[in-house]
Coordinates of C-alpha atoms in Angstrom, one line a residue:
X298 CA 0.0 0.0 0.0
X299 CA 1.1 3.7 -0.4
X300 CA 1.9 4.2 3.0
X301 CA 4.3 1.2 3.4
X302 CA 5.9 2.6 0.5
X303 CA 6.0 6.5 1.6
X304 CA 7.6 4.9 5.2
X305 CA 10.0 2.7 3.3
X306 CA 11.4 5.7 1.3
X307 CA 11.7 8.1 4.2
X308 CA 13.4 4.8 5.9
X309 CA 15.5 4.3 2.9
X310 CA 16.2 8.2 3.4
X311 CA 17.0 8.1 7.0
X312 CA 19.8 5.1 5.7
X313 CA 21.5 7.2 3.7
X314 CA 21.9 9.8 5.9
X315 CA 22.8 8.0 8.2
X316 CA 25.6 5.9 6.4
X317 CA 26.8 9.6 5.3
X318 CA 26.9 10.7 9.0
X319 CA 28.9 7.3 9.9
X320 CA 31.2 7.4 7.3
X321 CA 34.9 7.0 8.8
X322 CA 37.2 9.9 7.6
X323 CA 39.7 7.5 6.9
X324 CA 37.9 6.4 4.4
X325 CA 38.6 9.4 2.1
X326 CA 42.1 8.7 2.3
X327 CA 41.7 5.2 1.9
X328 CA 40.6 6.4 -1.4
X329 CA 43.3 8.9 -2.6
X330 CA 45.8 6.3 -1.7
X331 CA 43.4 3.6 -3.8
X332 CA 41.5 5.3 -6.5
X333 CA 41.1 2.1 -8.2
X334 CA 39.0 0.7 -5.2
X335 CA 36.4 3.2 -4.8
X336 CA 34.0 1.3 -7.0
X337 CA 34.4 -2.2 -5.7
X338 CA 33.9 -0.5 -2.4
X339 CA 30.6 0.3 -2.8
X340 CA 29.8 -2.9 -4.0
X341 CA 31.2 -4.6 -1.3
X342 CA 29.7 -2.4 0.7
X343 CA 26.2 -3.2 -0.4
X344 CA 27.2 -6.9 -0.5
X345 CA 28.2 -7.0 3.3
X346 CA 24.4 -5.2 4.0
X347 CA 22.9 -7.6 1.6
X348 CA 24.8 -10.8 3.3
X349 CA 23.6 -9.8 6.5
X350 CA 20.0 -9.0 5.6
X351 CA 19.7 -12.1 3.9
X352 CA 21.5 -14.4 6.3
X353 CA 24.1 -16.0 4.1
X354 CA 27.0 -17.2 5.4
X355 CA 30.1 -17.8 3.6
X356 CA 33.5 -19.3 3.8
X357 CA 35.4 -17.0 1.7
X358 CA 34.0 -13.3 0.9
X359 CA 34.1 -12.1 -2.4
X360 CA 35.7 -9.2 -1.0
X361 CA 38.3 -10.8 0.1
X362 CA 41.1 -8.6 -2.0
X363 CA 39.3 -5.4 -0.9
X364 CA 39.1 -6.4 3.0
X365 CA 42.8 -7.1 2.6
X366 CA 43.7 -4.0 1.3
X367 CA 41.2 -2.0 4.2
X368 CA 42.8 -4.1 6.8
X369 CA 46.5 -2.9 5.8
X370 CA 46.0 0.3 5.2
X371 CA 44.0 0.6 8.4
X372 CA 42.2 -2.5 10.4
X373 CA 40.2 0.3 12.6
X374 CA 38.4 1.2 9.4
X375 CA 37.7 -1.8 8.7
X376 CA 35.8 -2.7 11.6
X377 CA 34.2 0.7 11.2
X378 CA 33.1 0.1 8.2
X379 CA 31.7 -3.4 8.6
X380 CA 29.7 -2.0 11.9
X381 CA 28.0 0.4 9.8
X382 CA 27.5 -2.0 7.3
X383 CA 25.7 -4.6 10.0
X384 CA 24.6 -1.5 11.7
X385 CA 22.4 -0.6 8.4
X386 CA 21.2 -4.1 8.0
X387 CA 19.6 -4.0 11.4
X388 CA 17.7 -1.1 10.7
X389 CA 16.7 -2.9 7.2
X390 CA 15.9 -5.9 9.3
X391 CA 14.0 -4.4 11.4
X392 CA 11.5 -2.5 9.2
X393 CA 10.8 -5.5 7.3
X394 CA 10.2 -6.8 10.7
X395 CA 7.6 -4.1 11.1
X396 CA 6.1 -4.0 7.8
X397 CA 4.2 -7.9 7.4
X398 CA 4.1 -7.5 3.5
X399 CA 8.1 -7.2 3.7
X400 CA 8.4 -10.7 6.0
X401 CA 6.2 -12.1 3.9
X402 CA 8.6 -11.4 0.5
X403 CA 12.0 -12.4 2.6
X404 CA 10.5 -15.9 4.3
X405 CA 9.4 -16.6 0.1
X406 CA 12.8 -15.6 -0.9
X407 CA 14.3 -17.3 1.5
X408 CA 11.9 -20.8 1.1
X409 CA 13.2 -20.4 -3.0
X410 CA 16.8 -20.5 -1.7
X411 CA 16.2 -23.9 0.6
X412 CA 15.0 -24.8 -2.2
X413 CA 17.9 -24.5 -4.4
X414 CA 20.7 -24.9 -2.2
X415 CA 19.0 -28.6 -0.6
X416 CA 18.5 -30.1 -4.3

């Protein structure tokens, strides 16, 4: 309905802002010193949110190389970085929790993957 959607985008919103708010200021230096990781980041970044959302567990990340690289340059933005990361999926978690319509969608999805992993 339109107000689950109107909530979910001043939700989405309030992510954002708060992801902007929470970003480490190492990580702007992180990128001058590795301008060839700032897109990878942000894909690893939505990955870790993702991962966590969704409840997958894996062995090896596929952000291995990039988590190496954040860890040597500095392993205290790492851990920033994946607490804000965890930090956002919470708050993702927990508007689906509120939002019935949204459980409903994740326990499907996450029936399919049974599904698909247990052949």
């Amino acid at each position: 309905d339109q107000n689950t959607v109107l909530n979910y985008i001043e939700n989405g919103d309030s992510l954002v802002k708060r992801f902007c708010k929470s970003i480490p200021y190492q990580l702007e230096a992180f990128f001058k010193h590795n301008p060839e990781d700032i897109d990878q980041f942000f894909s690893g970044f939505a990955y870790w949110i993702i991962r966590r959302v969704k409840q997958i567990k894996e062995k090896n990340d596929r952000y291995d190389h990039l988590i190496q690289r954040l860890k040597d340059f500095n392993s205290q933005l790492f851990k920033e970085l994946k607490d804000a990361a965890n930090g956002l999926a919470e708050k993702i978690i927990r508007f689906q929790k509120n939002h019935p319509k949204c459980m409903q969608f994740r326990k499907h999805v996450q029936n399919k993957r049974k599904k698909y992993y247990h052949k």
